[in-house]
Amino acid sequence: MLSITRKQPPIRTTLINIKKHNNRSSFGISTMRFYRLSGFRWVCYPIVSLLLLLCLPIEAAIDKKQVEARIKQLEQESVLSESRKTELSNQLEAIVAGLQQVTEFEQQAAEYRESVNRLPKLIRELEAETKRLERNPPIRLTVPADEPIEEIEQRLIRIVSQQTTLESELSMLQEQLVTEQNRPQQIRRQLWSLPRFDLPARASHGAMASGLQQNLDTIIKQWQSELEIRLVKSEKLVLEAELVRHPVLLDLIDARINLKQRILELTNHQIEDLENALANRRARDAEEFRDRAAQAEQNVANQQPVVIDLAARNLALSSELRNIVQELAQVKKHEQNLNETVQRLRDDFSATRKKIEVAGLSQAMGQILLEDRRRIAAISLTDWLNLTSERQLAEVGLKRIQYEEERRSLRNIADTIARMTKDLPHAAELHDELQFLLESRRNILDRVIESEQKRLRALSNLDYSLRQLVTLIEDYRDYISERLLWVKSARAIDFNLLAGTPEQFTRLLSLTRLQTLANAFQQLVVDNFLAVGFGVISLLVFVLKRRTLMSALANSAQPLKRLTTDSFQFTLQALLLSIVLASPLPVVMMLFALSIQSTVGGSHLITEIGVVLPPVALFLFFVQLVRQLCRENGLLRVHFKWTESNVDQIKLAMDKLLYLLIPAILFSLILIGYDFGSLTGALPHLASLFTMVLLGYCLLSTLLKQKQIQAAQADPQSPTQSSANTLGYLLLVAPLLFGLAGLSGYLYSVSMLFLQLMHTFEFTIVLALIHQLVIRWLTLASRKLAYKNALERRAAARQKAQESSTEAAGSDPWLDVEEPKIDLDAVSKGAKKLLNTGLSVAGAIGFWLIWADILPAFSILDEFTLWHYTGVENGREINHAVSLFDLGLAVFIVAITLIAAKRLPALLEFILLPYMKNSRGGLYTTRTLLQYLIVAIGLLVVLNRIGVSWTQLQWLAAALSVGIGFGLQEIVANFVSGLIILFERPIRVGDVVTVGDTDGVVTRIKIRATTIRNWDHKELLVPNKEFITSRLLNWTLSDQTTRLMITIGVAYGSDVEQAMAIVTRLAKAHSQVLSEPVPTVYFENLGDNALIINLHAYVGKSEYRLSTLSELHVAIYNALNDAQIPISYPQRDVHLDTSQPLDIRLSSAN
């Protein structure tokens, strides 16, 4: 290797010189000829290449001392300004820090390479130590019989401290193992994300710079470029060395975990020995205290009552101490069992993860995961929860406080004796006995308080361990749920499975199997006689009372024929009767399932039946309930007023579900969950396929029947019906997919998804029933209120008719103003909107809870990478992966965004409606802006989820800006104008405006245009730009009040003052004319043909303008006629030309 300290020429110059030298050199010519002509060209090629490389000058690598020398030289430079020197100095110091980072990378890589040779020896030592501990029997601790209990407790505290340290170290090692197991993928991603440089070009650039007269800026740029390359290369070196070391590191962590686990087992044995010895010693001490108390009670049998009572209390307290010690021992035992369960479950969890990492999600792993899930579900927490309940902890804490208070009262025994013997004769004779008993009681209290403290601490430890177990169970269950849905639980169907199906079916229905099933059923009846008897009696009562129930259901429909007798309680009564009629068989099935689950042991088939019956019984109940609702006098026909064709169709669909699908579901679920052992066959596959075929038949027949009904109606192609039909045909894909999945071996996945669909169906029925009940209540309330208003109006009309005879003959009926009535439609619309909103929220929560067990399974999609994108974090480019889960989540966010943009603004409008009653335009503006905001946020979240950032959209935005500037400027102008309209609000929905020669009401404000409906109910689309750039007349911008001007012409000779009084009276009497500003009447002009009178009046809202004008015109005309004030006709003067004779001719029509 050459060491060159002089300044080297540029690489390009060096290459040119080499070329010229080779052209002039005979050695180069002869060599090239030899290369072309000789048969040994493959030998000469490497030699020539090596010679050429040796001829190249080697660029001197950047050195830390060289950079530091430049820094010192820069400090002594006097030509540069201070700010420039600081800037250059900072750049050089950054280069020094980068070189230090390169050195650290190189040292770390060397350490990794060295550890590959060093760690195997350490692993062998750890494995040898573990084997030695496993070969030797555990050392059992012996506790001398005379060792004080305090020393035993101190030994136990020390060993427990060691146990805690070991558990902490073991937990850290396990976390490190999990982290290191995922480290290779991270290393590969980091290697892939490292920048890739064109190293020859970069080197050429550096060499060219070094051949010139360089200033300090050029040198710094060259150093920075070289440092960047060295950093990447050193980091790549470290990552590759870490990747080589990774298998050895995993073996080392495994060896340490095994050794720590063995040491922890030995420590647990020692703790168990000490705790047993401590429990025995406490029990022995408690028995000694009790024996002494009993002996003391016998000794004072002839003493004063106060002495006898104290001795009896001491004996009771010593008995309480014995009970506390026994309960403490039980708590310690439960804690030990719980810790063993936690450790065993943690080991199982770790083993399952390792198996999946090695074997993947195979069929065998599917069986293991199913078994693990059953074992987790079988863990009972009831006993531990009872011990660690808040009530139990509160009772123990309260007793300890009471004992401590009594112990404080016995600090001064002399004072206690004085209080006890204050009113007793011969108190001095009792002093010794009382002092002995009180000292004994104080000692017993000390032990009781100490034991209670230990029990409370043990219960707290038990509660902590229980929380650990619950967390571990949840993590384990989520881990299984994430993978179990994608694992085959059986072999895919093939000819071998089909060949074994007859034998499988014969074995399942063999006489031996049926006899075993009958015996198990008989034993079940015997063991659960009360439950079975209750079910049989309930079934008999239902059979006997069924006609009575059906008669009651029919009678509940009779009062609905008249509004005066109708009541919502009859609907509730009909619903209750329908539930009772639908319940018998599901209740019996549920009782049978509970009896099976409460029976210990039994055949696997019986156990599986007990698992399958509850969900099927619940599904059967809802199917039966819908069938009862479809009866002739049921809720759907009579109470909810559904059409006969729809009810008949629903009844037919439920019959098919009852008689075809439910038996198939029950049979297939039992076969899928039943363990056939070594007997293989395709019976579960075929049962699953048969169930899916029946489901598809039920769906298809229902859709075809619905299509026939729609064809007979007036509008069979309405948008709602079309959407429902499309959704129904899409649902037909589900049975097909489930059937194919079942044939492929995913039987457990099919059963789980189908059960969730059943629960979804049940929850949908509940929501629909609640919706119809509330609608029925609202409708009935609205009808009764309308009927009440009608009765009041009729009574008022009769009263008015009776009083009309006493009124003046000239009274004007237009002057009678009715009180405003309640708007029933508005009330009903608001209530329905609130109902739909509430049910939508409840439905979303319910569906989320139903599918919560399935949703974690979709997180496995995160392992399927679709593409990568580069992001910048902390100034560095990082490569990120976009997985299939990200893409699915993006699609889900798009759907949620669209739903939220459609529904959430309406909900907000309904919430704000009570506070913005007179601002319909304000509500519309709020709703529109909220829609824009929701769509914008959803779009940003989706783009960020799939790796599209703003930096990647900048060029597209720039290109679009150019295109917009030329071709889409009008659209953008309208869009921006629409935003200005929504924010500035020169017009609002409901405003009366005049644009050009068009008058009308603003009905919608969209992104591009605004819709105006004129008085002929013609809708005009006006570009938003017209409202901003052109003149606009808004009649209701700041005030809804508008002026009416009516011109009346009365004939000459009429009483003008009387006419003005009549017009003033009529204007003031009209209900829509405002009293402020006051209506005014002016004698405007002496016209050519009439005396002109003008009425100026004001109405509160523009929609009342035309109706008020019409009513006032009619009222004024009638009133003037009644007052015999003529309204002048137009007069015209006809002038005849008399300069010539008039030519008059008469002609006949014939």
PDB file of C-alpha atoms in Angstrom, residues 547-746:
ATOM      1  CA  ARG A 547    -103.936 -20.689  22.489  1.00  0.00           C
ATOM      2  CA  THR A 548    -104.517 -18.269  25.334  1.00  0.00           C
ATOM      3  CA  LEU A 549    -101.398 -16.319  24.390  1.00  0.00           C
ATOM      4  CA  MET A 550    -102.394 -16.158  20.731  1.00  0.00           C
ATOM      5  CA  SER A 551    -105.884 -15.010  21.700  1.00  0.00           C
ATOM      6  CA  ALA A 552    -104.380 -12.296  23.888  1.00  0.00           C
ATOM      7  CA  LEU A 553    -102.200 -11.214  20.962  1.00  0.00           C
ATOM      8  CA  ALA A 554    -105.262 -10.930  18.730  1.00  0.00           C
ATOM      9  CA  ASN A 555    -107.180  -8.991  21.401  1.00  0.00           C
ATOM     10  CA  SER A 556    -104.327  -6.501  21.767  1.00  0.00           C
ATOM     11  CA  ALA A 557    -104.874  -5.502  18.121  1.00  0.00           C
ATOM     12  CA  GLN A 558    -108.575  -4.680  18.482  1.00  0.00           C
ATOM     13  CA  PRO A 559    -108.239  -1.266  20.230  1.00  0.00           C
ATOM     14  CA  LEU A 560    -105.996  -0.030  17.398  1.00  0.00           C
ATOM     15  CA  LYS A 561    -108.946   0.214  15.020  1.00  0.00           C
ATOM     16  CA  ARG A 562    -110.046   3.514  16.588  1.00  0.00           C
ATOM     17  CA  LEU A 563    -107.815   6.393  17.535  1.00  0.00           C
ATOM     18  CA  THR A 564    -109.765   7.075  20.718  1.00  0.00           C
ATOM     19  CA  THR A 565    -109.047   3.565  22.052  1.00  0.00           C
ATOM     20  CA  ASP A 566    -105.524   3.215  20.662  1.00  0.00           C
ATOM     21  CA  SER A 567    -102.635   3.248  23.144  1.00  0.00           C
ATOM     22  CA  PHE A 568     -98.934   2.453  23.069  1.00  0.00           C
ATOM     23  CA  GLN A 569     -99.360  -0.029  25.904  1.00  0.00           C
ATOM     24  CA  PHE A 570    -101.101  -2.393  23.496  1.00  0.00           C
ATOM     25  CA  THR A 571     -97.980  -2.362  21.317  1.00  0.00           C
ATOM     26  CA  LEU A 572     -95.800  -3.210  24.318  1.00  0.00           C
ATOM     27  CA  GLN A 573     -98.251  -5.922  25.288  1.00  0.00           C
ATOM     28  CA  ALA A 574     -98.097  -7.406  21.780  1.00  0.00           C
ATOM     29  CA  LEU A 575     -94.293  -7.308  21.851  1.00  0.00           C
ATOM     30  CA  LEU A 576     -94.203  -9.109  25.206  1.00  0.00           C
ATOM     31  CA  LEU A 577     -96.601 -11.771  23.966  1.00  0.00           C
ATOM     32  CA  SER A 578     -94.499 -12.240  20.823  1.00  0.00           C
ATOM     33  CA  ILE A 579     -91.379 -12.718  22.944  1.00  0.00           C
ATOM     34  CA  VAL A 580     -93.147 -15.305  25.101  1.00  0.00           C
ATOM     35  CA  LEU A 581     -94.403 -17.170  22.031  1.00  0.00           C
ATOM     36  CA  ALA A 582     -90.880 -17.219  20.558  1.00  0.00           C
ATOM     37  CA  SER A 583     -89.081 -18.290  23.750  1.00  0.00           C
ATOM     38  CA  PRO A 584     -89.929 -21.928  24.675  1.00  0.00           C
ATOM     39  CA  LEU A 585     -87.630 -23.897  22.388  1.00  0.00           C
ATOM     40  CA  PRO A 586     -84.648 -21.487  22.693  1.00  0.00           C
ATOM     41  CA  VAL A 587     -85.028 -21.479  26.499  1.00  0.00           C
ATOM     42  CA  VAL A 588     -85.025 -25.280  26.612  1.00  0.00           C
ATOM     43  CA  MET A 589     -81.930 -25.389  24.405  1.00  0.00           C
ATOM     44  CA  MET A 590     -80.189 -22.823  26.597  1.00  0.00           C
ATOM     45  CA  LEU A 591     -81.010 -24.749  29.794  1.00  0.00           C
ATOM     46  CA  PHE A 592     -79.718 -27.929  28.199  1.00  0.00           C
ATOM     47  CA  ALA A 593     -76.468 -26.155  27.238  1.00  0.00           C
ATOM     48  CA  LEU A 594     -76.012 -24.760  30.755  1.00  0.00           C
ATOM     49  CA  SER A 595     -76.582 -28.206  32.203  1.00  0.00           C
ATOM     50  CA  ILE A 596     -73.906 -29.650  29.927  1.00  0.00           C
ATOM     51  CA  GLN A 597     -71.450 -26.895  30.817  1.00  0.00           C
ATOM     52  CA  SER A 598     -72.012 -27.365  34.552  1.00  0.00           C
ATOM     53  CA  THR A 599     -71.393 -31.118  34.330  1.00  0.00           C
ATOM     54  CA  VAL A 600     -67.819 -32.231  34.936  1.00  0.00           C
ATOM     55  CA  GLY A 601     -66.519 -34.806  32.480  1.00  0.00           C
ATOM     56  CA  GLY A 602     -68.641 -36.382  29.796  1.00  0.00           C
ATOM     57  CA  SER A 603     -67.951 -37.261  26.201  1.00  0.00           C
ATOM     58  CA  HIS A 604     -66.385 -34.818  23.811  1.00  0.00           C
ATOM     59  CA  LEU A 605     -69.504 -34.831  21.629  1.00  0.00           C
ATOM     60  CA  ILE A 606     -71.716 -33.789  24.562  1.00  0.00           C
ATOM     61  CA  THR A 607     -69.230 -31.077  25.491  1.00  0.00           C
ATOM     62  CA  GLU A 608     -69.200 -29.736  21.936  1.00  0.00           C
ATOM     63  CA  ILE A 609     -73.004 -29.713  21.854  1.00  0.00           C
ATOM     64  CA  GLY A 610     -72.944 -27.631  25.044  1.00  0.00           C
ATOM     65  CA  VAL A 611     -70.598 -25.143  23.377  1.00  0.00           C
ATOM     66  CA  VAL A 612     -72.605 -24.828  20.158  1.00  0.00           C
ATOM     67  CA  LEU A 613     -76.147 -24.708  21.570  1.00  0.00           C
ATOM     68  CA  PRO A 614     -76.117 -21.185  23.170  1.00  0.00           C
ATOM     69  CA  PRO A 615     -75.380 -19.150  19.984  1.00  0.00           C
ATOM     70  CA  VAL A 616     -77.727 -21.329  17.920  1.00  0.00           C
ATOM     71  CA  ALA A 617     -80.467 -20.984  20.568  1.00  0.00           C
ATOM     72  CA  LEU A 618     -80.092 -17.208  20.531  1.00  0.00           C
ATOM     73  CA  PHE A 619     -80.277 -17.137  16.732  1.00  0.00           C
ATOM     74  CA  LEU A 620     -83.345 -19.389  16.867  1.00  0.00           C
ATOM     75  CA  PHE A 621     -85.022 -17.038  19.339  1.00  0.00           C
ATOM     76  CA  PHE A 622     -84.670 -14.040  17.028  1.00  0.00           C
ATOM     77  CA  VAL A 623     -85.895 -16.003  14.024  1.00  0.00           C
ATOM     78  CA  GLN A 624     -88.918 -17.150  16.014  1.00  0.00           C
ATOM     79  CA  LEU A 625     -89.493 -13.615  17.266  1.00  0.00           C
ATOM     80  CA  VAL A 626     -89.611 -12.227  13.720  1.00  0.00           C
ATOM     81  CA  ARG A 627     -92.032 -15.018  12.744  1.00  0.00           C
ATOM     82  CA  GLN A 628     -94.309 -14.048  15.644  1.00  0.00           C
ATOM     83  CA  LEU A 629     -94.111 -10.389  14.635  1.00  0.00           C
ATOM     84  CA  CYS A 630     -95.348 -11.386  11.168  1.00  0.00           C
ATOM     85  CA  ARG A 631     -98.555 -12.984  12.460  1.00  0.00           C
ATOM     86  CA  GLU A 632    -101.965 -11.852  11.222  1.00  0.00           C
ATOM     87  CA  ASN A 633    -102.461  -9.740  14.351  1.00  0.00           C
ATOM     88  CA  GLY A 634     -98.770  -9.158  14.959  1.00  0.00           C
ATOM     89  CA  LEU A 635     -96.775  -6.015  15.364  1.00  0.00           C
ATOM     90  CA  LEU A 636     -95.665  -5.625  11.754  1.00  0.00           C
ATOM     91  CA  ARG A 637     -99.104  -5.751  10.184  1.00  0.00           C
ATOM     92  CA  VAL A 638    -101.318  -4.052  12.773  1.00  0.00           C
ATOM     93  CA  HIS A 639     -99.076  -1.835  14.871  1.00  0.00           C
ATOM     94  CA  PHE A 640     -96.280  -0.862  12.463  1.00  0.00           C
ATOM     95  CA  LYS A 641     -98.538  -0.781   9.358  1.00  0.00           C
ATOM     96  CA  TRP A 642     -96.146  -2.649   7.104  1.00  0.00           C
ATOM     97  CA  THR A 643     -97.441  -3.763   3.717  1.00  0.00           C
ATOM     98  CA  GLU A 644     -98.836  -7.244   3.397  1.00  0.00           C
ATOM     99  CA  SER A 645     -96.407  -8.229   0.620  1.00  0.00           C
ATOM    100  CA  ASN A 646     -93.341  -7.253   2.648  1.00  0.00           C
ATOM    101  CA  VAL A 647     -94.567  -9.031   5.769  1.00  0.00           C
ATOM    102  CA  ASP A 648     -95.363 -12.174   3.819  1.00  0.00           C
ATOM    103  CA  GLN A 649     -91.911 -12.104   2.270  1.00  0.00           C
ATOM    104  CA  ILE A 650     -90.245 -11.746   5.682  1.00  0.00           C
ATOM    105  CA  LYS A 651     -92.374 -14.595   7.059  1.00  0.00           C
ATOM    106  CA  LEU A 652     -91.371 -16.857   4.185  1.00  0.00           C
ATOM    107  CA  ALA A 653     -87.672 -16.021   4.663  1.00  0.00           C
ATOM    108  CA  MET A 654     -87.851 -16.763   8.401  1.00  0.00           C
ATOM    109  CA  ASP A 655     -89.562 -20.093   7.715  1.00  0.00           C
ATOM    110  CA  LYS A 656     -86.683 -21.089   5.479  1.00  0.00           C
ATOM    111  CA  LEU A 657     -84.184 -20.083   8.137  1.00  0.00           C
ATOM    112  CA  LEU A 658     -86.075 -22.044  10.784  1.00  0.00           C
ATOM    113  CA  TYR A 659     -86.655 -25.290   8.937  1.00  0.00           C
ATOM    114  CA  LEU A 660     -83.594 -25.413   6.672  1.00  0.00           C
ATOM    115  CA  LEU A 661     -80.700 -23.257   7.816  1.00  0.00           C
ATOM    116  CA  ILE A 662     -80.756 -23.544  11.633  1.00  0.00           C
ATOM    117  CA  PRO A 663     -80.550 -27.392  11.716  1.00  0.00           C
ATOM    118  CA  ALA A 664     -77.709 -27.225   9.199  1.00  0.00           C
ATOM    119  CA  ILE A 665     -75.893 -24.585  11.301  1.00  0.00           C
ATOM    120  CA  LEU A 666     -76.211 -26.692  14.450  1.00  0.00           C
ATOM    121  CA  PHE A 667     -74.992 -29.864  12.739  1.00  0.00           C
ATOM    122  CA  SER A 668     -72.059 -28.186  10.932  1.00  0.00           C
ATOM    123  CA  LEU A 669     -70.823 -26.310  14.036  1.00  0.00           C
ATOM    124  CA  ILE A 670     -70.845 -29.533  16.058  1.00  0.00           C
ATOM    125  CA  LEU A 671     -68.889 -31.360  13.358  1.00  0.00           C
ATOM    126  CA  ILE A 672     -66.362 -28.521  12.968  1.00  0.00           C
ATOM    127  CA  GLY A 673     -65.632 -28.451  16.696  1.00  0.00           C
ATOM    128  CA  TYR A 674     -65.746 -32.214  17.263  1.00  0.00           C
ATOM    129  CA  ASP A 675     -62.428 -34.044  17.569  1.00  0.00           C
ATOM    130  CA  PHE A 676     -62.511 -37.164  15.395  1.00  0.00           C
ATOM    131  CA  GLY A 677     -59.066 -38.185  16.546  1.00  0.00           C
ATOM    132  CA  SER A 678     -57.097 -40.213  14.030  1.00  0.00           C
ATOM    133  CA  LEU A 679     -60.189 -40.793  11.903  1.00  0.00           C
ATOM    134  CA  THR A 680     -59.949 -38.525   8.850  1.00  0.00           C
ATOM    135  CA  GLY A 681     -62.744 -37.527   6.528  1.00  0.00           C
ATOM    136  CA  ALA A 682     -64.456 -34.633   4.812  1.00  0.00           C
ATOM    137  CA  LEU A 683     -67.627 -34.666   6.921  1.00  0.00           C
ATOM    138  CA  PRO A 684     -66.995 -31.191   8.485  1.00  0.00           C
ATOM    139  CA  HIS A 685     -66.086 -29.775   5.060  1.00  0.00           C
ATOM    140  CA  LEU A 686     -69.247 -31.116   3.436  1.00  0.00           C
ATOM    141  CA  ALA A 687     -71.430 -29.972   6.345  1.00  0.00           C
ATOM    142  CA  SER A 688     -69.994 -26.473   6.082  1.00  0.00           C
ATOM    143  CA  LEU A 689     -70.506 -26.442   2.313  1.00  0.00           C
ATOM    144  CA  PHE A 690     -74.094 -27.679   2.686  1.00  0.00           C
ATOM    145  CA  THR A 691     -74.837 -24.908   5.202  1.00  0.00           C
ATOM    146  CA  MET A 692     -73.428 -22.260   2.872  1.00  0.00           C
ATOM    147  CA  VAL A 693     -75.481 -23.625  -0.023  1.00  0.00           C
ATOM    148  CA  LEU A 694     -78.648 -23.362   2.083  1.00  0.00           C
ATOM    149  CA  LEU A 695     -77.716 -19.829   3.109  1.00  0.00           C
ATOM    150  CA  GLY A 696     -77.200 -18.846  -0.515  1.00  0.00           C
ATOM    151  CA  TYR A 697     -80.537 -20.410  -1.451  1.00  0.00           C
ATOM    152  CA  CYS A 698     -82.348 -18.470   1.285  1.00  0.00           C
ATOM    153  CA  LEU A 699     -80.750 -15.184   0.209  1.00  0.00           C
ATOM    154  CA  LEU A 700     -81.350 -15.756  -3.496  1.00  0.00           C
ATOM    155  CA  SER A 701     -84.993 -16.770  -3.078  1.00  0.00           C
ATOM    156  CA  THR A 702     -85.628 -13.730  -0.876  1.00  0.00           C
ATOM    157  CA  LEU A 703     -84.062 -11.399  -3.451  1.00  0.00           C
ATOM    158  CA  LEU A 704     -86.053 -12.919  -6.314  1.00  0.00           C
ATOM    159  CA  LYS A 705     -89.281 -12.618  -4.335  1.00  0.00           C
ATOM    160  CA  GLN A 706     -88.490  -8.997  -3.534  1.00  0.00           C
ATOM    161  CA  LYS A 707     -87.868  -8.339  -7.218  1.00  0.00           C
ATOM    162  CA  GLN A 708     -91.283  -9.764  -8.080  1.00  0.00           C
ATOM    163  CA  ILE A 709     -92.926  -7.532  -5.485  1.00  0.00           C
ATOM    164  CA  GLN A 710     -91.111  -4.463  -6.828  1.00  0.00           C
ATOM    165  CA  ALA A 711     -92.156  -5.303 -10.365  1.00  0.00           C
ATOM    166  CA  ALA A 712     -95.807  -5.175  -9.264  1.00  0.00           C
ATOM    167  CA  GLN A 713     -95.382  -1.733  -7.685  1.00  0.00           C
ATOM    168  CA  ALA A 714     -95.567   1.632  -9.391  1.00  0.00           C
ATOM    169  CA  ASP A 715     -91.886   2.568  -9.027  1.00  0.00           C
ATOM    170  CA  PRO A 716     -89.812  -0.614  -9.063  1.00  0.00           C
ATOM    171  CA  GLN A 717     -86.562   1.175  -9.883  1.00  0.00           C
ATOM    172  CA  SER A 718     -86.407   3.759  -7.102  1.00  0.00           C
ATOM    173  CA  PRO A 719     -82.868   4.586  -5.875  1.00  0.00           C
ATOM    174  CA  THR A 720     -83.459   3.061  -2.435  1.00  0.00           C
ATOM    175  CA  GLN A 721     -84.735  -0.199  -3.865  1.00  0.00           C
ATOM    176  CA  SER A 722     -81.919  -0.321  -6.410  1.00  0.00           C
ATOM    177  CA  SER A 723     -79.308   0.119  -3.648  1.00  0.00           C
ATOM    178  CA  ALA A 724     -80.980  -2.559  -1.539  1.00  0.00           C
ATOM    179  CA  ASN A 725     -81.005  -4.973  -4.479  1.00  0.00           C
ATOM    180  CA  THR A 726     -77.341  -4.315  -5.204  1.00  0.00           C
ATOM    181  CA  LEU A 727     -76.432  -4.892  -1.550  1.00  0.00           C
ATOM    182  CA  GLY A 728     -78.460  -8.093  -1.511  1.00  0.00           C
ATOM    183  CA  TYR A 729     -76.712  -9.502  -4.558  1.00  0.00           C
ATOM    184  CA  LEU A 730     -73.345  -8.584  -3.058  1.00  0.00           C
ATOM    185  CA  LEU A 731     -74.294 -10.557   0.056  1.00  0.00           C
ATOM    186  CA  LEU A 732     -74.587 -13.634  -2.140  1.00  0.00           C
ATOM    187  CA  VAL A 733     -70.800 -13.560  -2.425  1.00  0.00           C
ATOM    188  CA  ALA A 734     -70.431 -14.353   1.306  1.00  0.00           C
ATOM    189  CA  PRO A 735     -71.808 -17.945   1.146  1.00  0.00           C
ATOM    190  CA  LEU A 736     -69.643 -18.622  -1.904  1.00  0.00           C
ATOM    191  CA  LEU A 737     -66.487 -17.382  -0.175  1.00  0.00           C
ATOM    192  CA  PHE A 738     -67.335 -19.218   3.048  1.00  0.00           C
ATOM    193  CA  GLY A 739     -67.965 -22.442   1.153  1.00  0.00           C
ATOM    194  CA  LEU A 740     -64.632 -22.227  -0.698  1.00  0.00           C
ATOM    195  CA  ALA A 741     -62.807 -21.383   2.534  1.00  0.00           C
ATOM    196  CA  GLY A 742     -64.375 -24.388   4.265  1.00  0.00           C
ATOM    197  CA  LEU A 743     -63.302 -26.715   1.455  1.00  0.00           C
ATOM    198  CA  SER A 744     -59.782 -25.253   1.703  1.00  0.00           C
ATOM    199  CA  GLY A 745     -59.547 -26.226   5.375  1.00  0.00           C
ATOM    200  CA  TYR A 746     -60.356 -22.916   7.073  1.00  0.00           C
TER     201      TYR A 746
END
